[in-house]
């Protein structure tokens, strides 16, 4: 996990522009570098490093003797760099996994490069010999990337939008900062002036398609067919493989553990594999919640079952409320449910950074979208519509849960790993018949639970524990976190302000005092940039006015039984 930043064709003094790059210093607390591009005095790279692999030669931009004309700045982990080396005979000069990007590009161009990378990534690749700039981002946008491109060809690229919004340019302030789309690469021509012109934006991978890099995966062809035993076995094999490949690290590994199905499965498989490869330190697991909250109690049970070194962070209401503004600044969004869920994750990440030496943090993000884990999936009109909704949620992860998970951990210099979003695992799960993937017997994620039922990885009551939203699970049963927030905000926002909300904020107008409060803070830091959030996250097929699972009838009936 790092912070990357680059400018091409800047009219302003680069030493002034470089101040913007310092806005993402939290992403790389170990070292930083600014480097001008030879022959292009108005182009430069900025890099903030979190050293996870190759402590000695891991600084960026990466340049190697074999390709003196290539410059690479990337944020991510490429899990198959050794398999690619073996398959194509690459001669690496460093231990940095991202060096493979240079070799792949030299061998087969940008399309093959992006398609063959098994991992999470956002990168800027400059080819001065052919005067090209390439941008690319992984399938689900697990690693963030933003860009701004002016009409006269000034390009700014950064891991977070906050590193671009204050850039200066002769024609205007750079106002059209936007997220770079996941699963895409862009080709730009580099002119002698250092300015660029976009040539094409190409989608190189869709979540349903089996990725090209399967050809050199450590797990070979799986049995075909959709009989239940085969499917369950394949799910277990691919999920374990997803966790195994993510063990690549020279820093201590930890795991977030809410006590829900997703994080519990990740923690259990992670600890099992760490033992298998003789990692000689205990796995630290981390839970956050109010005293005796459902998440704390469940996480305690899981930690005792798997034998992790468990840490509990007790959330008090005042601390959570005080964190709202810094959380919104970190997130760069005003989405209601994203902010609610981020407060706990932000504070547990803060604890990990200050009190432990765990840096590489595993988490359960992506499972709800992939395996139809949200409560509202019980209301899907048909298995086909549920499958369509699952794909929509996966495509929008970069706006919601993946955004939350990246920013809250990166704010404290941690690196997140999300095995549920493994390319091969997700494409296999999405290839299964729609009726296999829907909730059954009133239980969401039924197929995933069933697949691990006989594994003894988790206690039965955890494996079959109903869905609890992170922002609700950290609160007490009597009063949910979202209602605690609403009670506080009710005193902060006047009724008259809410009545005129649509006039003040015509795009995505706030409908509640809570959303108005968040929007005010967002606009304070990112004025006029509300289009970063195309729409609020809301449940489908139900008449919901609030995104919390606790407001849905299914949840109420389940907790009242």
PDB file of N, CA and C in Angstrom, residues 304-336:
ATOM      1  N   UNK A 304     -11.201 -17.304  20.181  1.00  0.00           N
ATOM      2  CA  UNK A 304     -10.931 -18.430  21.088  1.00  0.00           C
ATOM      3  C   UNK A 304     -10.908 -19.748  20.313  1.00  0.00           C
ATOM      4  N   UNK A 305     -11.789 -19.878  19.327  1.00  0.00           N
ATOM      5  CA  UNK A 305     -11.887 -21.118  18.535  1.00  0.00           C
ATOM      6  C   UNK A 305     -10.651 -21.315  17.662  1.00  0.00           C
ATOM      7  N   UNK A 306     -10.184 -20.232  17.019  1.00  0.00           N
ATOM      8  CA  UNK A 306      -9.060 -20.387  16.083  1.00  0.00           C
ATOM      9  C   UNK A 306      -7.697 -20.204  16.762  1.00  0.00           C
ATOM     10  N   UNK A 307      -7.698 -19.578  17.951  1.00  0.00           N
ATOM     11  CA  UNK A 307      -6.450 -19.403  18.694  1.00  0.00           C
ATOM     12  C   UNK A 307      -5.620 -18.209  18.265  1.00  0.00           C
ATOM     13  N   UNK A 308      -6.273 -17.088  17.967  1.00  0.00           N
ATOM     14  CA  UNK A 308      -5.532 -15.874  17.592  1.00  0.00           C
ATOM     15  C   UNK A 308      -5.218 -15.034  18.820  1.00  0.00           C
ATOM     16  N   UNK A 309      -4.271 -14.110  18.658  1.00  0.00           N
ATOM     17  CA  UNK A 309      -3.981 -13.120  19.707  1.00  0.00           C
ATOM     18  C   UNK A 309      -4.968 -11.975  19.501  1.00  0.00           C
ATOM     19  N   UNK A 310      -6.009 -11.963  20.309  1.00  0.00           N
ATOM     20  CA  UNK A 310      -7.151 -11.090  20.014  1.00  0.00           C
ATOM     21  C   UNK A 310      -7.081  -9.753  20.754  1.00  0.00           C
ATOM     22  N   UNK A 311      -7.402  -8.695  20.018  1.00  0.00           N
ATOM     23  CA  UNK A 311      -7.428  -7.336  20.583  1.00  0.00           C
ATOM     24  C   UNK A 311      -8.841  -6.763  20.436  1.00  0.00           C
ATOM     25  N   UNK A 312      -9.333  -6.169  21.512  1.00  0.00           N
ATOM     26  CA  UNK A 312     -10.647  -5.518  21.473  1.00  0.00           C
ATOM     27  C   UNK A 312     -10.490  -4.021  21.682  1.00  0.00           C
ATOM     28  N   UNK A 313     -11.143  -3.262  20.827  1.00  0.00           N
ATOM     29  CA  UNK A 313     -11.148  -1.801  20.956  1.00  0.00           C
ATOM     30  C   UNK A 313     -12.559  -1.400  21.367  1.00  0.00           C
ATOM     31  N   UNK A 314     -12.672  -0.806  22.541  1.00  0.00           N
ATOM     32  CA  UNK A 314     -13.996  -0.390  23.026  1.00  0.00           C
ATOM     33  C   UNK A 314     -14.302   1.001  22.470  1.00  0.00           C
ATOM     34  N   UNK A 315     -15.406   1.077  21.739  1.00  0.00           N
ATOM     35  CA  UNK A 315     -15.817   2.343  21.128  1.00  0.00           C
ATOM     36  C   UNK A 315     -16.730   3.087  22.086  1.00  0.00           C
ATOM     37  N   UNK A 316     -16.358   4.328  22.403  1.00  0.00           N
ATOM     38  CA  UNK A 316     -17.322   5.132  23.163  1.00  0.00           C
ATOM     39  C   UNK A 316     -17.952   6.154  22.226  1.00  0.00           C
ATOM     40  N   UNK A 317     -19.175   6.501  22.538  1.00  0.00           N
ATOM     41  CA  UNK A 317     -19.985   7.353  21.662  1.00  0.00           C
ATOM     42  C   UNK A 317     -19.285   8.663  21.330  1.00  0.00           C
ATOM     43  N   UNK A 318     -18.704   9.284  22.326  1.00  0.00           N
ATOM     44  CA  UNK A 318     -18.063  10.591  22.124  1.00  0.00           C
ATOM     45  C   UNK A 318     -16.897  10.487  21.135  1.00  0.00           C
ATOM     46  N   UNK A 319     -16.097   9.439  21.296  1.00  0.00           N
ATOM     47  CA  UNK A 319     -14.949   9.237  20.411  1.00  0.00           C
ATOM     48  C   UNK A 319     -15.423   9.034  18.966  1.00  0.00           C
ATOM     49  N   UNK A 320     -16.478   8.263  18.799  1.00  0.00           N
ATOM     50  CA  UNK A 320     -17.030   8.010  17.460  1.00  0.00           C
ATOM     51  C   UNK A 320     -17.530   9.277  16.804  1.00  0.00           C
ATOM     52  N   UNK A 321     -18.240  10.083  17.575  1.00  0.00           N
ATOM     53  CA  UNK A 321     -18.797  11.335  17.040  1.00  0.00           C
ATOM     54  C   UNK A 321     -17.685  12.330  16.700  1.00  0.00           C
ATOM     55  N   UNK A 322     -16.668  12.375  17.568  1.00  0.00           N
ATOM     56  CA  UNK A 322     -15.545  13.301  17.317  1.00  0.00           C
ATOM     57  C   UNK A 322     -14.780  12.939  16.049  1.00  0.00           C
ATOM     58  N   UNK A 323     -14.841  11.676  15.659  1.00  0.00           N
ATOM     59  CA  UNK A 323     -14.066  11.226  14.493  1.00  0.00           C
ATOM     60  C   UNK A 323     -14.758  11.513  13.164  1.00  0.00           C
ATOM     61  N   UNK A 324     -16.020  11.931  13.179  1.00  0.00           N
ATOM     62  CA  UNK A 324     -16.807  12.048  11.940  1.00  0.00           C
ATOM     63  C   UNK A 324     -16.103  12.906  10.891  1.00  0.00           C
ATOM     64  N   UNK A 325     -15.639  14.097  11.280  1.00  0.00           N
ATOM     65  CA  UNK A 325     -15.065  14.999  10.277  1.00  0.00           C
ATOM     66  C   UNK A 325     -13.786  14.432   9.659  1.00  0.00           C
ATOM     67  N   UNK A 326     -12.888  13.894  10.478  1.00  0.00           N
ATOM     68  CA  UNK A 326     -11.650  13.357   9.903  1.00  0.00           C
ATOM     69  C   UNK A 326     -11.940  12.127   9.045  1.00  0.00           C
ATOM     70  N   UNK A 327     -12.981  11.377   9.394  1.00  0.00           N
ATOM     71  CA  UNK A 327     -13.373  10.216   8.591  1.00  0.00           C
ATOM     72  C   UNK A 327     -13.865  10.666   7.215  1.00  0.00           C
ATOM     73  N   UNK A 328     -14.727  11.677   7.188  1.00  0.00           N
ATOM     74  CA  UNK A 328     -15.249  12.180   5.904  1.00  0.00           C
ATOM     75  C   UNK A 328     -14.120  12.751   5.055  1.00  0.00           C
ATOM     76  N   UNK A 329     -13.185  13.453   5.684  1.00  0.00           N
ATOM     77  CA  UNK A 329     -12.027  13.971   4.943  1.00  0.00           C
ATOM     78  C   UNK A 329     -11.225  12.822   4.331  1.00  0.00           C
ATOM     79  N   UNK A 330     -11.027  11.765   5.092  1.00  0.00           N
ATOM     80  CA  UNK A 330     -10.281  10.603   4.580  1.00  0.00           C
ATOM     81  C   UNK A 330     -11.033   9.908   3.445  1.00  0.00           C
ATOM     82  N   UNK A 331     -12.335   9.747   3.612  1.00  0.00           N
ATOM     83  CA  UNK A 331     -13.142   8.983   2.655  1.00  0.00           C
ATOM     84  C   UNK A 331     -13.356   9.682   1.315  1.00  0.00           C
ATOM     85  N   UNK A 332     -13.530  11.004   1.356  1.00  0.00           N
ATOM     86  CA  UNK A 332     -13.878  11.774   0.155  1.00  0.00           C
ATOM     87  C   UNK A 332     -15.262  11.387  -0.369  1.00  0.00           C
ATOM     88  N   UNK A 333     -16.182  11.114   0.561  1.00  0.00           N
ATOM     89  CA  UNK A 333     -17.565  10.829   0.170  1.00  0.00           C
ATOM     90  C   UNK A 333     -18.507  11.360   1.243  1.00  0.00           C
ATOM     91  N   UNK A 334     -19.796  11.475   0.872  1.00  0.00           N
ATOM     92  CA  UNK A 334     -20.812  11.862   1.840  1.00  0.00           C
ATOM     93  C   UNK A 334     -21.903  10.794   1.928  1.00  0.00           C
ATOM     94  N   UNK A 335     -21.596   9.593   1.432  1.00  0.00           N
ATOM     95  CA  UNK A 335     -22.572   8.505   1.480  1.00  0.00           C
ATOM     96  C   UNK A 335     -22.839   8.092   2.932  1.00  0.00           C
ATOM     97  N   UNK A 336     -24.105   7.945   3.264  1.00  0.00           N
ATOM     98  CA  UNK A 336     -24.511   7.761   4.663  1.00  0.00           C
ATOM     99  C   UNK A 336     -23.960   6.475   5.264  1.00  0.00           C
TER     100      UNK A 336
END
